[in-house]
Amino acid sequence: MDKYNFAGMLSLDCSKAFDMIRWSSIVRSLKTAGASSHVLKWTHDYLNGRSCQIEPGDSPTSIDSAVLRPTRGIPQGSVLGPMLFAVGLSLAGVDCIRNTYSQYADDLTLCAGGDTPAEVRGRLSTQFQAVKSVIDDCGLILNASKSHFMMVGSAQRLSRLEEDDNHILLEGSRVKRETTMRLLGVLFDERMSFFPHISEAAKKARGRLRYLYRQATYLPTKTRKLLYLAFVYPLVTYADATFFMAQATASEMLERVHNSAARWITGDRRLIHGASETALKTLGWRPLSEKRLLHMGSQIWASLNDPMWPRVMQVRRSSGSVTRLAQSRGLLLPKFHLKARRASFRVGGAKLWNSLPERVRNSMSLSEFRERFDSQVSHSLAGVLGCARQ
């Protein structure tokens, strides 16, 4: 999206992926990664020796099925299940999709950019063929009917798409272009506005909050607060750094839910100016916009300083190595063709980081960063957010 007029996303689905993956693929990938003989033997013993049987019930006429001993598949619901699956379906050696795919267990999404829709579809097809060979080698079966394809671009360019651009062929099966695509719980749209995701989250949150209004009217404040944090709050904050730069009108939908909950918890149902701010202060809560800013800044700090976090931000370099002095100068603002890219993490995050005082950026720990962020930035929230949105 930084270089091209269009971007494409292709989400692949495999039928019964956890039940079909070959054990040999897992062991081979571990061996290629340099695992010791003890790890290989332990993995082999963990997967082997399992059995399954269907018990219809306690009826005298019921007959149990024969005992089956699987020769492939990973136990679902286990802690190691997603990790072993990702090891078995390793795409690290596929050069044509390097840095252009997202994988979490059996959720696999390919991405490609191009100046024309045909170029995007061609690159996605090339990537798919490379990935398909790995999928076949693992014993998995692609389910084209549950795969999804979406083209990302400006409203003007998307309105001029031709008929052939509205689908992509996967092994003879036509996958139609969609306007939205769900990836790990986030609803992406073709303009990357995140309005469908925010609208859906706000609708679900309002529904749950209305239920609490009816069922928990006479509960004490502490219980109301606990119910909101358990059943509603996760909906309005999930993946908030993703839609950090969404339009203010969209973010305000979630803010209204949060404010309404604060008034309900404190028992202040007045719809007057300042009532929500008073309720939030009573509970010791922040507005969602402030929490989103703090979350975004914390993720950027961790990305720059914690070796366990992915390096998603580009530091302005004064020499060949990245130093704290170079970091204090700020982050590079990626160039982009698509207007939708303005709302991305890397663009909005770079603007936010560069607007922070140097003392805040040079914090030595995440806790220190959050403390300095609170004391020096929260009072100027409007200026910081406005600078990031420009």
C-alpha positions in Angstrom: 0.0 0.0 0.0 3.0 2.3 0.4 3.9 2.0 -3.3 0.9 1.1 -5.4 -2.6 2.3 -6.3 -4.3 -1.0 -5.3 -3.8 -3.6 -2.7 -5.3 -7.1 -2.5 -6.0 -9.4 0.4 -6.7 -13.2 -0.1 -7.8 -15.1 3.0 -7.4 -18.9 2.6 -9.3 -21.6 4.4 -8.4 -25.3 4.7 -11.0 -27.9 5.6 -10.5 -29.5 9.0 -6.9 -28.1 9.1 -6.1 -29.2 12.6 -7.3 -32.8 11.9 -5.6 -33.2 8.5 -2.0 -31.9 9.0 0.6 -34.6 8.7 2.9 -35.3 11.6 5.8 -35.7 9.3 5.5 -32.1 8.2 5.7 -30.9 11.9 8.7 -33.1 12.7 10.5 -32.1 9.4 10.0 -28.4 10.1 11.3 -28.8 13.6 14.4 -30.6 12.3 15.0 -27.9 9.6 14.8 -25.3 12.3 17.5 -27.0 14.3 15.5 -28.7 17.0 17.4 -31.2 19.1 16.9 -34.9 18.9 15.2 -34.8 22.3 12.6 -32.3 21.1 12.0 -34.3 17.9 11.4 -37.5 20.0 9.2 -35.7 22.5 7.1 -34.2 19.7 6.8 -37.6 18.0 5.7 -39.2 21.3 3.2 -36.4 22.0 1.4 -36.9 18.7 1.5 -40.7 18.4 -0.4 -43.3 20.4 -3.8 -41.5 20.5 -7.1 -43.2 19.9 -10.7 -42.1 19.5 -14.1 -43.8 19.7 -17.7 -42.8 19.3 -20.0 -43.7 22.2 -23.7 -43.2 21.1 -25.2 -43.4 24.6 -26.5 -45.7 27.4 -29.2 -47.4 25.3 -28.9 -51.2 25.4 -29.2 -51.3 21.6 -26.4 -48.8 21.0 -23.1 -50.0 19.7 -19.8 -48.2 20.2 -17.8 -47.6 17.1 -14.4 -49.3 16.5 -11.4 -47.7 18.1 -9.6 -45.5 15.6 -5.9 -44.5 15.9 -5.3 -41.3 13.9 -2.1 -41.0 11.9 -2.3 -37.2 11.4 -3.8 -34.2 13.1 -3.2 -32.1 16.2 -5.3 -32.3 19.4 -7.6 -29.2 19.3 -7.9 -27.2 22.5 -4.4 -28.0 23.6 -1.8 -25.4 24.5 0.7 -26.7 21.9 -1.9 -27.2 19.2 -1.7 -23.8 17.4 2.1 -23.7 17.8 2.7 -27.1 16.3 0.3 -26.3 13.5 2.2 -23.1 12.7 5.4 -25.1 12.7 4.0 -27.8 10.4 2.6 -25.2 8.0 5.8 -23.2 7.9 5.9 -20.6 5.0 9.3 -19.1 6.0 11.0 -20.7 3.0 8.5 -19.3 0.4 10.4 -16.4 -1.1 7.6 -14.9 -3.1 5.4 -14.2 0.0 8.1 -12.9 2.3 6.7 -10.0 4.4 3.4 -10.2 2.4 1.4 -12.7 4.5 -0.2 -13.0 7.9 -0.6 -16.3 9.6 -2.1 -17.2 13.0 -2.5 -21.0 13.3 -4.7 -22.0 10.4 -5.8 -18.4 9.5 -3.7 -17.5 6.5 -4.0 -14.2 4.6 -1.9 -13.2 1.5 -1.4 -9.6 0.5 -0.1 -8.0 -2.7 0.0 -4.5 -4.2 -0.1 -3.3 -7.8 -0.8 -0.2 -10.0 -3.7 -2.1 -11.6 -6.2 -4.6 -10.4 -4.9 -7.2 -12.9 -1.4 -6.8 -11.4 -2.7 -7.4 -7.9 -4.7 -10.5 -8.9 -1.6 -11.8 -10.8 0.7 -11.4 -7.8 -1.9 -13.0 -5.5 -2.2 -15.9 -7.9 1.5 -16.4 -7.9 1.7 -16.3 -4.2 -1.2 -18.8 -4.0 0.5 -21.3 -6.2 3.6 -21.2 -4.0 1.6 -21.6 -0.8 -0.6 -24.3 -2.4 2.5 -26.6 -2.8 3.2 -26.2 0.9 -0.4 -26.9 1.8 -0.5 -30.0 -0.3 2.8 -31.2 1.2 1.2 -30.9 4.7 -1.8 -33.0 3.6 -4.3 -30.1 3.9 -7.2 -29.5 1.6 -8.0 -26.0 0.5 -11.7 -24.9 0.8 -12.2 -22.3 -1.9 -15.8 -21.8 -0.9 -14.7 -20.3 2.5 -11.8 -18.3 1.1 -12.2 -14.5 0.8 -10.8 -11.9 -1.6 -10.9 -8.1 -1.2 -9.4 -5.2 -3.2 -8.3 -2.1 -1.3 -8.1 1.3 -2.9 -9.7 4.7 -3.1 -13.4 5.0 -3.7 -12.8 6.5 -7.2 -10.5 3.7 -8.3 -12.7 1.0 -6.9 -15.7 2.3 -8.7 -13.9 1.9 -12.0 -13.1 -1.8 -11.5 -14.0 -4.1 -14.4 -16.0 -7.3 -14.3 -12.8 -9.5 -14.3 -11.5 -7.5 -11.3 -14.4 -8.7 -9.1 -13.1 -12.2 -8.6 -10.0 -14.3 -8.5 -9.5 -17.9 -9.6 -8.2 -20.5 -7.2 -7.8 -23.9 -8.8 -10.7 -23.3 -11.1 -13.0 -22.0 -8.4 -14.1 -18.4 -8.6 -13.7 -16.4 -5.4 -15.8 -13.2 -5.6 -14.5 -9.9 -4.4 -16.0 -8.7 -1.1 -16.2 -5.3 0.4 -15.3 -6.4 3.9 -13.0 -9.2 5.3 -12.7 -10.4 8.9 -9.2 -11.1 10.1 -8.5 -12.2 13.7 -11.7 -10.5 14.8 -11.1 -7.2 13.0 -13.5 -6.3 10.2 -11.4 -4.7 7.4 -13.1 -2.8 4.6 -12.0 -2.0 1.1 -11.3 1.7 2.0 -9.6 0.9 5.3 -11.9 3.3 7.1 -12.7 0.7 9.8 -16.2 2.2 10.0 -17.9 -1.3 9.6 -15.8 -2.7 12.4 -16.4 0.2 14.7 -20.1 0.2 13.8 -20.5 -3.5 14.5 -18.6 -3.3 17.8 -20.7 -0.3 19.0 -23.9 -2.1 18.0 -23.0 -5.3 20.0 -21.8 -3.2 22.9 -25.1 -1.2 23.1 -27.1 -4.5 23.0 -25.2 -5.9 25.9 -25.4 -2.7 27.8 -29.1 -2.5 27.3 -29.4 -6.0 28.7 -27.4 -5.0 31.8 -29.7 -2.0 32.2 -32.7 -4.3 32.5 -31.1 -7.1 34.5 -28.7 -5.3 36.9 -30.5 -2.2 37.8 -30.4 -2.8 41.6 -26.9 -4.2 41.8 -24.2 -2.3 43.7 -21.8 0.0 41.9 -18.9 -2.5 42.2 -20.9 -5.3 40.6 -22.1 -3.1 37.8 -18.5 -2.0 37.1 -17.4 -5.7 37.0 -20.1 -6.7 34.6 -19.3 -3.9 32.2 -15.6 -4.6 32.2 -16.3 -8.3 31.7 -19.0 -8.2 29.0 -19.0 -4.8 27.2 -15.6 -3.1 27.6 -13.7 -5.7 25.6 -15.9 -5.0 22.6 -15.1 -1.2 22.6 -11.4 -1.6 23.1 -10.5 -4.7 21.0 -7.8 -3.9 18.5 -8.1 -0.2 19.3 -4.6 0.6 18.0 -5.8 -0.8 14.6 -8.5 1.9 14.1 -6.5 4.6 16.0 -6.7 7.0 13.1 -10.3 6.3 12.1 -12.6 9.3 11.6 -13.7 11.0 14.8 -17.4 10.4 13.9 -16.8 6.7 13.9 -14.7 6.6 17.2 -17.4 8.7 18.9 -19.8 5.8 18.6 -17.7 3.7 21.0 -17.1 6.8 23.2 -20.8 7.3 23.7 -21.2 3.6 24.8 -18.4 4.1 27.3 -19.8 7.3 28.6 -23.3 5.8 28.9 -21.9 2.9 30.9 -20.0 5.2 33.2 -23.3 7.1 34.0 -25.1 3.9 34.5 -22.5 2.4 36.9 -22.4 5.6 39.0 -26.2 6.0 39.0 -26.0 9.4 37.2 -28.4 9.1 34.3 -28.5 12.8 33.6 -28.1 13.7 29.9 -26.5 17.1 30.6 -23.1 18.5 29.5 -20.3 17.3 31.8 -22.2 14.4 33.3 -20.1 11.8 31.5 -16.8 13.5 32.5 -18.0 13.5 36.1 -18.9 9.8 36.0 -15.6 8.9 34.4 -13.6 10.8 37.1 -15.7 9.2 39.8 -14.7 5.7 38.5 -11.1 6.7 37.9 -11.5 6.0 34.1 -10.1 7.7 31.1 -12.1 8.5 27.9 -11.5 5.9 25.3 -9.6 8.4 23.1 -7.0 8.9 25.8 -6.7 5.1 26.5 -6.3 4.6 22.7 -3.5 7.1 22.6 -1.7 5.6 25.5 -2.1 2.1 24.0 -0.8 3.3 20.7 2.2 5.0 22.2 3.1 2.0 24.4 3.0 -0.3 21.4 5.4 2.0 19.5 7.8 2.2 22.4 7.8 -1.6 22.8 8.3 -2.0 19.0 11.4 0.2 19.2 12.9 -1.0 22.5 11.7 -4.6 23.2 13.5 -7.2 21.1 10.5 -9.6 21.4 8.2 -7.1 19.5 8.2 -7.0 15.7 10.0 -4.0 14.2 7.1 -2.3 12.4 8.3 1.3 12.7 11.2 2.9 10.7 13.7 5.0 12.7 15.4 8.0 11.2 19.0 7.0 10.9 22.0 9.2 11.1 24.4 6.3 10.6 24.3 2.6 9.8 23.0 1.6 13.2 19.9 2.6 15.1 20.8 4.3 18.4 18.8 5.9 21.1 19.9 9.3 19.8 18.6 8.4 16.4 15.4 7.2 18.0 14.9 10.5 19.8 14.9 12.3 16.4 11.7 10.6 15.5 10.3 8.1 13.1 10.2 8.1 9.3 6.8 8.9 7.8 6.1 6.2 5.1 5.1 7.5 1.7 1.9 6.2 0.4 -0.4 6.3 -2.7 -3.7 5.3 -1.1 -5.5 7.9 1.0 -6.6 4.9 3.2 -3.0 4.4 4.1 -3.2 7.6 6.2 -5.2 5.7 8.8 -2.6 2.9 9.1 -0.6 2.0 12.2 2.8 3.0 10.7 1.6 6.4 9.4 -0.5 7.4 12.4 1.9 5.9 14.8 4.9 7.8 13.3 3.0 11.1 13.5 2.0 10.4 17.1 5.5 9.5 18.2 7.1 12.5 16.5 4.6 14.8 18.3 5.7 13.5 21.7 8.3 15.4 23.8 11.8 14.0 23.6 11.8 13.3 27.3 8.8 10.9 26.8 10.3 9.2 23.8 13.6 8.5 25.6 12.0 6.7 28.6 14.1 3.7 29.7 11.2 1.4 30.5 7.6 0.9 29.4 6.3 1.8 32.9 8.4 5.0 32.8 7.0 5.8 29.3 3.4 5.4 30.4 4.0 7.6 33.5 5.6 10.4 31.5 3.0 10.0 28.8 0.3 10.5 31.5 1.8 13.5 33.1 2.9 15.4 30.0 0.7 14.4 27.2 -2.8 13.6 28.4 -3.5 17.3 29.2 -2.7 18.2 25.6 -4.7 15.3 24.1 -6.4 17.4 21.4 -3.1 18.8 20.1 -1.4 15.4 20.0 -4.3 13.7 18.3 -4.8 16.6 15.9 -1.1 16.4 14.9 -1.4 12.7 14.3 -4.5 13.1 12.1 -3.0 15.8 9.8 
